Amino acid sequence: MRRTATTARLSFPAHLSLRSFSAGESIAICHRSPVGLLVQNKKERTKMRTKSIVRWLSLIGAASCWFGCFATVFTVDQATGNDDAARQDMSRKTAFQTIQAAVDLAVNGDSIMVRPGDYIGRSEDESVVSVNSAVTLEATSSDPTLTRICGQSVRRCVKCSSGGAIVKGFTLCEGYGAGGGFYAGGNFSDGATLVDCVVTGCQGGTGPAINGGRALRCRIVENIDGAVYGAILINCLISQTDVTGTT
């Protein structure tokens, strides 16, 4: 059946706008505005909402870019790095020799890329690496056995005091004490995250391999006096030769 468009004339008070509409058209009447927009149909309202959403997304994107553009990437190379020269190089192209020297300069959102090598602490250090900000500490090699942080059975390997910190791609070996391999304060809900790491040869204290935080795709093998305490483990392998404590 053929449909015929009809026009309805409506009477409105003087302060409202009046025009004709086709049957079935969705309308919205509004008071006269300073910009002269008096009547909006459904399509116009949708267009305005879309513009508003796009505007907000643009602002969010700009804010993300603002923070991302100011993040710094530090490099650590045990064989060729120089801590003093790297501190003075504001371009951050010079590699540090120790991980801790780079961590001390990093702030939330920064990344520290660590080249293969064996990294150990100084005699006065409680931990080889102490992380106090939400940074990403990552080995450049995909093989974690090539980049080792070793506690030498006298100190922790990595201690994290920031819940936003990420440690990825290392072998953490011969750590000593609670969380000798990886210590995140015994707080699994707010602790740091250990990713794609091997934790081995750690001993002493509660949870000598991992204490607190989260571990993802890690291998926790051949640790003494137990393994893990107060941590969330996701897709991890635990293999102990000596298990005497809480695991």
mmCIF file of C-alpha atoms in Angstrom:
data_model
loop_
_atom_site.group_PDB
_atom_site.id
_atom_site.type_symbol
_atom_site.label_atom_id
_atom_site.label_comp_id
_atom_site.label_asym_id
_atom_site.label_seq_id
_atom_site.Cartn_x
_atom_site.Cartn_y
_atom_site.Cartn_z
ATOM 1 C CA MET A 1 0.000 0.000 0.000
ATOM 2 C CA ARG A 2 1.372 3.429 -0.950
ATOM 3 C CA ARG A 3 2.110 5.707 1.940
ATOM 4 C CA THR A 4 1.401 9.410 1.644
ATOM 5 C CA ALA A 5 3.388 11.926 3.647
ATOM 6 C CA THR A 6 1.201 14.226 5.678
ATOM 7 C CA THR A 7 1.972 17.509 7.282
ATOM 8 C CA ALA A 8 0.676 18.567 10.649
ATOM 9 C CA ARG A 9 0.463 22.187 11.658
ATOM 10 C CA LEU A 10 0.739 22.719 15.355
ATOM 11 C CA SER A 11 0.136 25.826 17.370
ATOM 12 C CA PHE A 12 2.800 26.847 19.885
ATOM 13 C CA PRO A 13 3.274 29.768 22.206
ATOM 14 C CA ALA A 14 5.072 32.765 20.747
ATOM 15 C CA HIS A 15 8.317 32.000 22.537
ATOM 16 C CA LEU A 16 8.650 28.584 20.805
ATOM 17 C CA SER A 17 9.684 27.888 17.231
ATOM 18 C CA LEU A 18 7.225 26.451 14.686
ATOM 19 C CA ARG A 19 7.830 24.513 11.521
ATOM 20 C CA SER A 20 6.219 21.553 9.691
ATOM 21 C CA PHE A 21 7.237 17.938 10.233
ATOM 22 C CA SER A 22 6.576 14.802 8.220
ATOM 23 C CA ALA A 23 4.537 12.106 9.838
ATOM 24 C CA GLY A 24 6.629 9.726 11.897
ATOM 25 C CA GLU A 25 9.515 12.175 12.337
ATOM 26 C CA SER A 26 10.878 12.320 15.864
ATOM 27 C CA ILE A 27 10.955 15.877 17.132
ATOM 28 C CA ALA A 28 12.147 17.799 20.149
ATOM 29 C CA ILE A 29 11.019 21.340 20.881
ATOM 30 C CA CYS A 30 13.250 23.618 22.908
ATOM 31 C CA HIS A 31 13.187 27.249 24.005
ATOM 32 C CA ARG A 32 14.962 29.821 21.886
ATOM 33 C CA SER A 33 18.714 29.701 22.608
ATOM 34 C CA PRO A 34 21.440 32.283 22.048
ATOM 35 C CA VAL A 35 22.826 30.296 19.113
ATOM 36 C CA GLY A 36 19.480 30.072 17.428
ATOM 37 C CA LEU A 37 19.102 26.302 17.734
ATOM 38 C CA LEU A 38 15.408 25.888 18.376
ATOM 39 C CA VAL A 39 14.446 22.466 17.102
ATOM 40 C CA GLN A 40 16.480 19.263 17.029
ATOM 41 C CA ASN A 41 15.401 16.044 15.396
ATOM 42 C CA LYS A 42 16.774 12.653 16.378
ATOM 43 C CA LYS A 43 19.564 12.673 13.815
ATOM 44 C CA GLU A 44 20.828 16.061 14.969
ATOM 45 C CA ARG A 45 20.878 14.998 18.608
ATOM 46 C CA THR A 46 22.811 11.859 17.742
ATOM 47 C CA LYS A 47 25.326 13.896 15.786
ATOM 48 C CA MET A 48 25.879 16.205 18.741
ATOM 49 C CA ARG A 49 26.373 13.299 21.141
ATOM 50 C CA THR A 50 28.896 11.733 18.766
ATOM 51 C CA LYS A 51 30.869 14.969 18.569
ATOM 52 C CA SER A 52 30.895 15.182 22.345
ATOM 53 C CA ILE A 53 32.220 11.618 22.703
ATOM 54 C CA VAL A 54 34.915 12.240 20.097
ATOM 55 C CA ARG A 55 35.943 15.396 21.921
ATOM 56 C CA TRP A 56 36.333 13.539 25.226
ATOM 57 C CA LEU A 57 38.268 10.686 23.599
ATOM 58 C CA SER A 58 40.609 13.231 22.046
ATOM 59 C CA LEU A 59 41.249 14.765 25.459
ATOM 60 C CA ILE A 60 41.940 11.344 26.982
ATOM 61 C CA GLY A 61 44.296 10.489 24.127
ATOM 62 C CA ALA A 62 46.134 13.758 24.532
ATOM 63 C CA ALA A 63 46.571 13.125 28.255
ATOM 64 C CA SER A 64 47.930 9.628 27.596
ATOM 65 C CA CYS A 65 50.346 11.003 25.037
ATOM 66 C CA TRP A 66 51.447 13.695 27.476
ATOM 67 C CA PHE A 67 52.497 11.140 30.100
ATOM 68 C CA GLY A 68 53.846 8.628 27.577
ATOM 69 C CA CYS A 69 55.995 11.188 25.776
ATOM 70 C CA PHE A 70 57.788 12.070 29.001
ATOM 71 C CA ALA A 71 58.620 8.490 30.060
ATOM 72 C CA THR A 72 62.350 7.700 29.994
ATOM 73 C CA VAL A 73 64.025 4.477 28.898
ATOM 74 C CA PHE A 74 67.282 3.679 30.709
ATOM 75 C CA THR A 75 69.798 1.063 29.558
ATOM 76 C CA VAL A 76 72.022 -1.092 31.759
ATOM 77 C CA ASP A 77 75.034 -3.043 30.477
ATOM 78 C CA GLN A 78 77.209 -4.810 33.018
ATOM 79 C CA ALA A 79 80.087 -5.212 30.558
ATOM 80 C CA THR A 80 80.322 -1.759 28.953
ATOM 81 C CA GLY A 81 78.202 0.590 31.079
ATOM 82 C CA ASN A 82 79.422 3.482 33.220
ATOM 83 C CA ASP A 83 77.268 4.765 36.072
ATOM 84 C CA ASP A 84 78.960 8.176 36.394
ATOM 85 C CA ALA A 85 78.854 8.901 32.662
ATOM 86 C CA ALA A 86 75.247 7.709 32.400
ATOM 87 C CA ARG A 87 74.122 10.012 35.222
ATOM 88 C CA GLN A 88 75.592 13.024 33.422
ATOM 89 C CA ASP A 89 74.186 12.081 30.003
ATOM 90 C CA MET A 90 70.798 13.816 29.925
ATOM 91 C CA SER A 91 69.953 12.120 26.603
ATOM 92 C CA ARG A 92 70.035 8.784 28.495
ATOM 93 C CA LYS A 93 71.866 7.112 25.600
ATOM 94 C CA THR A 94 74.800 6.070 27.805
ATOM 95 C CA ALA A 95 74.311 2.724 29.522
ATOM 96 C CA PHE A 96 74.606 2.289 33.280
ATOM 97 C CA GLN A 97 76.785 -0.484 34.664
ATOM 98 C CA THR A 98 74.572 -1.323 37.647
ATOM 99 C CA ILE A 99 70.822 -1.771 37.729
ATOM 100 C CA GLN A 100 70.466 0.143 40.994
ATOM 101 C CA ALA A 101 72.037 3.302 39.561
ATOM 102 C CA ALA A 102 69.396 3.391 36.818
ATOM 103 C CA VAL A 103 66.573 2.561 39.249
ATOM 104 C CA ASP A 104 67.597 5.455 41.504
ATOM 105 C CA LEU A 105 67.011 7.957 38.668
ATOM 106 C CA ALA A 106 63.832 6.378 37.292
ATOM 107 C CA VAL A 107 60.354 7.631 38.182
ATOM 108 C CA ASN A 108 56.868 6.204 37.757
ATOM 109 C CA GLY A 109 56.285 5.059 34.175
ATOM 110 C CA ASP A 110 59.956 4.782 33.200
ATOM 111 C CA SER A 111 61.540 1.612 31.808
ATOM 112 C CA ILE A 112 64.945 0.103 32.544
ATOM 113 C CA MET A 113 66.250 -2.263 29.872
ATOM 114 C CA VAL A 114 68.974 -4.594 31.147
ATOM 115 C CA ARG A 115 71.401 -6.311 28.802
ATOM 116 C CA PRO A 116 72.743 -9.829 29.521
ATOM 117 C CA GLY A 117 75.222 -10.213 32.373
ATOM 118 C CA ASP A 118 75.606 -11.199 36.017
ATOM 119 C CA TYR A 119 74.498 -8.415 38.362
ATOM 120 C CA ILE A 120 75.517 -8.543 42.029
ATOM 121 C CA GLY A 121 75.233 -6.131 44.943
ATOM 122 C CA ARG A 122 77.773 -4.246 47.015
ATOM 123 C CA SER A 123 78.851 -5.507 50.416
ATOM 124 C CA GLU A 124 76.631 -2.985 52.232
ATOM 125 C CA ASP A 125 73.502 -3.674 50.171
ATOM 126 C CA GLU A 126 70.513 -5.471 51.672
ATOM 127 C CA SER A 127 69.253 -6.209 48.155
ATOM 128 C CA VAL A 128 70.983 -6.227 44.788
ATOM 129 C CA VAL A 129 68.128 -4.097 43.433
ATOM 130 C CA SER A 130 65.664 -2.029 45.469
ATOM 131 C CA VAL A 131 62.751 -0.601 43.473
ATOM 132 C CA ASN A 132 60.734 2.215 45.062
ATOM 133 C CA SER A 133 58.670 3.456 42.098
ATOM 134 C CA ALA A 134 56.270 2.058 39.500
ATOM 135 C CA VAL A 135 58.882 1.282 36.859
ATOM 136 C CA THR A 136 59.385 -1.617 34.449
ATOM 137 C CA LEU A 137 62.650 -3.503 34.912
ATOM 138 C CA GLU A 138 63.114 -5.772 31.898
ATOM 139 C CA ALA A 139 65.874 -7.953 30.470
ATOM 140 C CA THR A 140 66.568 -7.369 26.774
ATOM 141 C CA SER A 141 67.169 -11.074 26.110
ATOM 142 C CA SER A 142 64.259 -13.464 25.741
ATOM 143 C CA ASP A 143 66.351 -16.103 27.564
ATOM 144 C CA PRO A 144 66.179 -15.358 31.314
ATOM 145 C CA THR A 145 69.285 -17.451 32.027
ATOM 146 C CA LEU A 146 71.445 -14.852 30.254
ATOM 147 C CA THR A 147 70.516 -11.984 32.597
ATOM 148 C CA ARG A 148 71.055 -12.925 36.230
ATOM 149 C CA ILE A 149 70.576 -10.970 39.442
ATOM 150 C CA CYS A 150 72.488 -12.853 42.123
ATOM 151 C CA GLY A 151 72.263 -12.388 45.878
ATOM 152 C CA GLN A 152 75.366 -14.553 46.488
ATOM 153 C CA SER A 153 73.520 -16.196 49.417
ATOM 154 C CA VAL A 154 73.966 -13.063 51.571
ATOM 155 C CA ARG A 155 71.233 -10.635 50.342
ATOM 156 C CA ARG A 156 67.967 -10.422 48.430
ATOM 157 C CA CYS A 157 67.972 -10.264 44.654
ATOM 158 C CA VAL A 158 65.084 -7.806 44.118
ATOM 159 C CA LYS A 159 63.027 -5.870 46.652
ATOM 160 C CA CYS A 160 60.013 -3.868 45.447
ATOM 161 C CA SER A 161 58.265 -1.243 47.560
ATOM 162 C CA SER A 162 55.928 -0.063 44.783
ATOM 163 C CA GLY A 163 52.846 -1.979 43.747
ATOM 164 C CA GLY A 164 53.135 -0.752 40.160
ATOM 165 C CA ALA A 165 56.623 -2.163 39.558
ATOM 166 C CA ILE A 166 57.181 -4.926 36.980
ATOM 167 C CA VAL A 167 60.269 -7.166 36.843
ATOM 168 C CA LYS A 168 60.518 -9.245 33.672
ATOM 169 C CA GLY A 169 62.843 -11.763 32.048
ATOM 170 C CA PHE A 170 65.555 -12.404 34.685
ATOM 171 C CA THR A 171 67.049 -15.270 36.601
ATOM 172 C CA LEU A 172 66.964 -14.377 40.299
ATOM 173 C CA CYS A 173 69.448 -16.658 41.995
ATOM 174 C CA GLU A 174 71.098 -17.291 45.358
ATOM 175 C CA GLY A 175 68.908 -14.826 47.231
ATOM 176 C CA TYR A 176 68.891 -14.897 51.004
ATOM 177 C CA GLY A 177 66.151 -14.141 53.543
ATOM 178 C CA ALA A 178 62.386 -13.726 53.316
ATOM 179 C CA GLY A 179 61.678 -13.091 49.660
ATOM 180 C CA GLY A 180 65.328 -13.729 48.894
ATOM 181 C CA GLY A 181 64.573 -13.972 45.197
ATOM 182 C CA PHE A 182 61.743 -11.460 44.955
ATOM 183 C CA TYR A 183 60.320 -9.502 47.879
ATOM 184 C CA ALA A 184 57.146 -7.437 47.540
ATOM 185 C CA GLY A 185 56.335 -6.892 51.203
ATOM 186 C CA GLY A 186 54.187 -9.961 51.701
ATOM 187 C CA ASN A 187 51.223 -8.110 50.195
ATOM 188 C CA PHE A 188 49.783 -10.023 47.251
ATOM 189 C CA SER A 189 47.000 -7.513 46.582
ATOM 190 C CA ASP A 190 49.157 -4.400 46.135
ATOM 191 C CA GLY A 191 52.568 -5.960 45.487
ATOM 192 C CA ALA A 192 54.755 -5.746 42.403
ATOM 193 C CA THR A 193 54.667 -8.261 39.541
ATOM 194 C CA LEU A 194 57.314 -10.764 38.483
ATOM 195 C CA VAL A 195 56.998 -11.948 34.863
ATOM 196 C CA ASP A 196 58.789 -14.671 32.832
ATOM 197 C CA CYS A 197 61.535 -15.126 35.430
ATOM 198 C CA VAL A 198 63.449 -18.040 36.922
ATOM 199 C CA VAL A 199 63.865 -18.011 40.720
ATOM 200 C CA THR A 200 66.405 -20.527 41.965
ATOM 201 C CA GLY A 201 68.882 -21.297 44.723
ATOM 202 C CA CYS A 202 67.247 -19.029 47.321
ATOM 203 C CA GLN A 203 67.114 -19.812 51.036
ATOM 204 C CA GLY A 204 66.340 -18.495 54.530
ATOM 205 C CA GLY A 205 63.296 -16.775 55.973
ATOM 206 C CA THR A 206 59.640 -17.125 55.022
ATOM 207 C CA GLY A 207 59.077 -17.654 51.328
ATOM 208 C CA PRO A 208 62.750 -17.463 50.309
ATOM 209 C CA ALA A 209 61.955 -17.562 46.597
ATOM 210 C CA ILE A 210 59.007 -15.140 46.433
ATOM 211 C CA ASN A 211 57.383 -13.215 49.269
ATOM 212 C CA GLY A 212 54.341 -11.141 48.294
ATOM 213 C CA GLY A 213 53.284 -9.665 44.975
ATOM 214 C CA ARG A 214 52.318 -11.604 41.860
ATOM 215 C CA ALA A 215 54.253 -13.998 39.640
ATOM 216 C CA LEU A 216 53.257 -14.724 36.044
ATOM 217 C CA ARG A 217 54.762 -17.528 33.919
ATOM 218 C CA CYS A 218 57.717 -17.968 36.288
ATOM 219 C CA ARG A 219 59.795 -21.061 37.113
ATOM 220 C CA ILE A 220 60.479 -21.427 40.830
ATOM 221 C CA VAL A 221 62.993 -24.268 41.090
ATOM 222 C CA GLU A 222 65.504 -25.751 43.526
ATOM 223 C CA ASN A 223 65.033 -23.324 46.403
ATOM 224 C CA ILE A 224 65.792 -24.309 50.012
ATOM 225 C CA ASP A 225 63.530 -24.028 53.098
ATOM 226 C CA GLY A 226 60.329 -23.497 51.127
ATOM 227 C CA ALA A 227 59.374 -21.458 48.125
ATOM 228 C CA VAL A 228 56.532 -18.934 48.153
ATOM 229 C CA TYR A 229 54.643 -16.973 50.769
ATOM 230 C CA GLY A 230 51.769 -14.492 50.411
ATOM 231 C CA ALA A 231 51.957 -14.289 46.614
ATOM 232 C CA ILE A 232 49.589 -14.901 43.706
ATOM 233 C CA LEU A 233 51.006 -17.375 41.185
ATOM 234 C CA ILE A 234 49.640 -17.491 37.641
ATOM 235 C CA ASN A 235 50.838 -20.205 35.229
ATOM 236 C CA CYS A 236 53.994 -20.811 37.272
ATOM 237 C CA LEU A 237 56.044 -23.973 37.734
ATOM 238 C CA ILE A 238 57.262 -24.849 41.243
ATOM 239 C CA SER A 239 59.859 -27.588 41.532
ATOM 240 C CA GLN A 240 61.726 -27.891 44.834
ATOM 241 C CA THR A 241 64.556 -30.212 45.824
ATOM 242 C CA ASP A 242 64.208 -29.218 49.494
ATOM 243 C CA VAL A 243 60.812 -28.185 50.801
ATOM 244 C CA THR A 244 60.652 -27.658 54.552
ATOM 245 C CA GLY A 245 58.548 -24.520 54.937
ATOM 246 C CA THR A 246 55.369 -22.975 53.549
ATOM 247 C CA THR A 247 55.063 -23.305 49.758
#
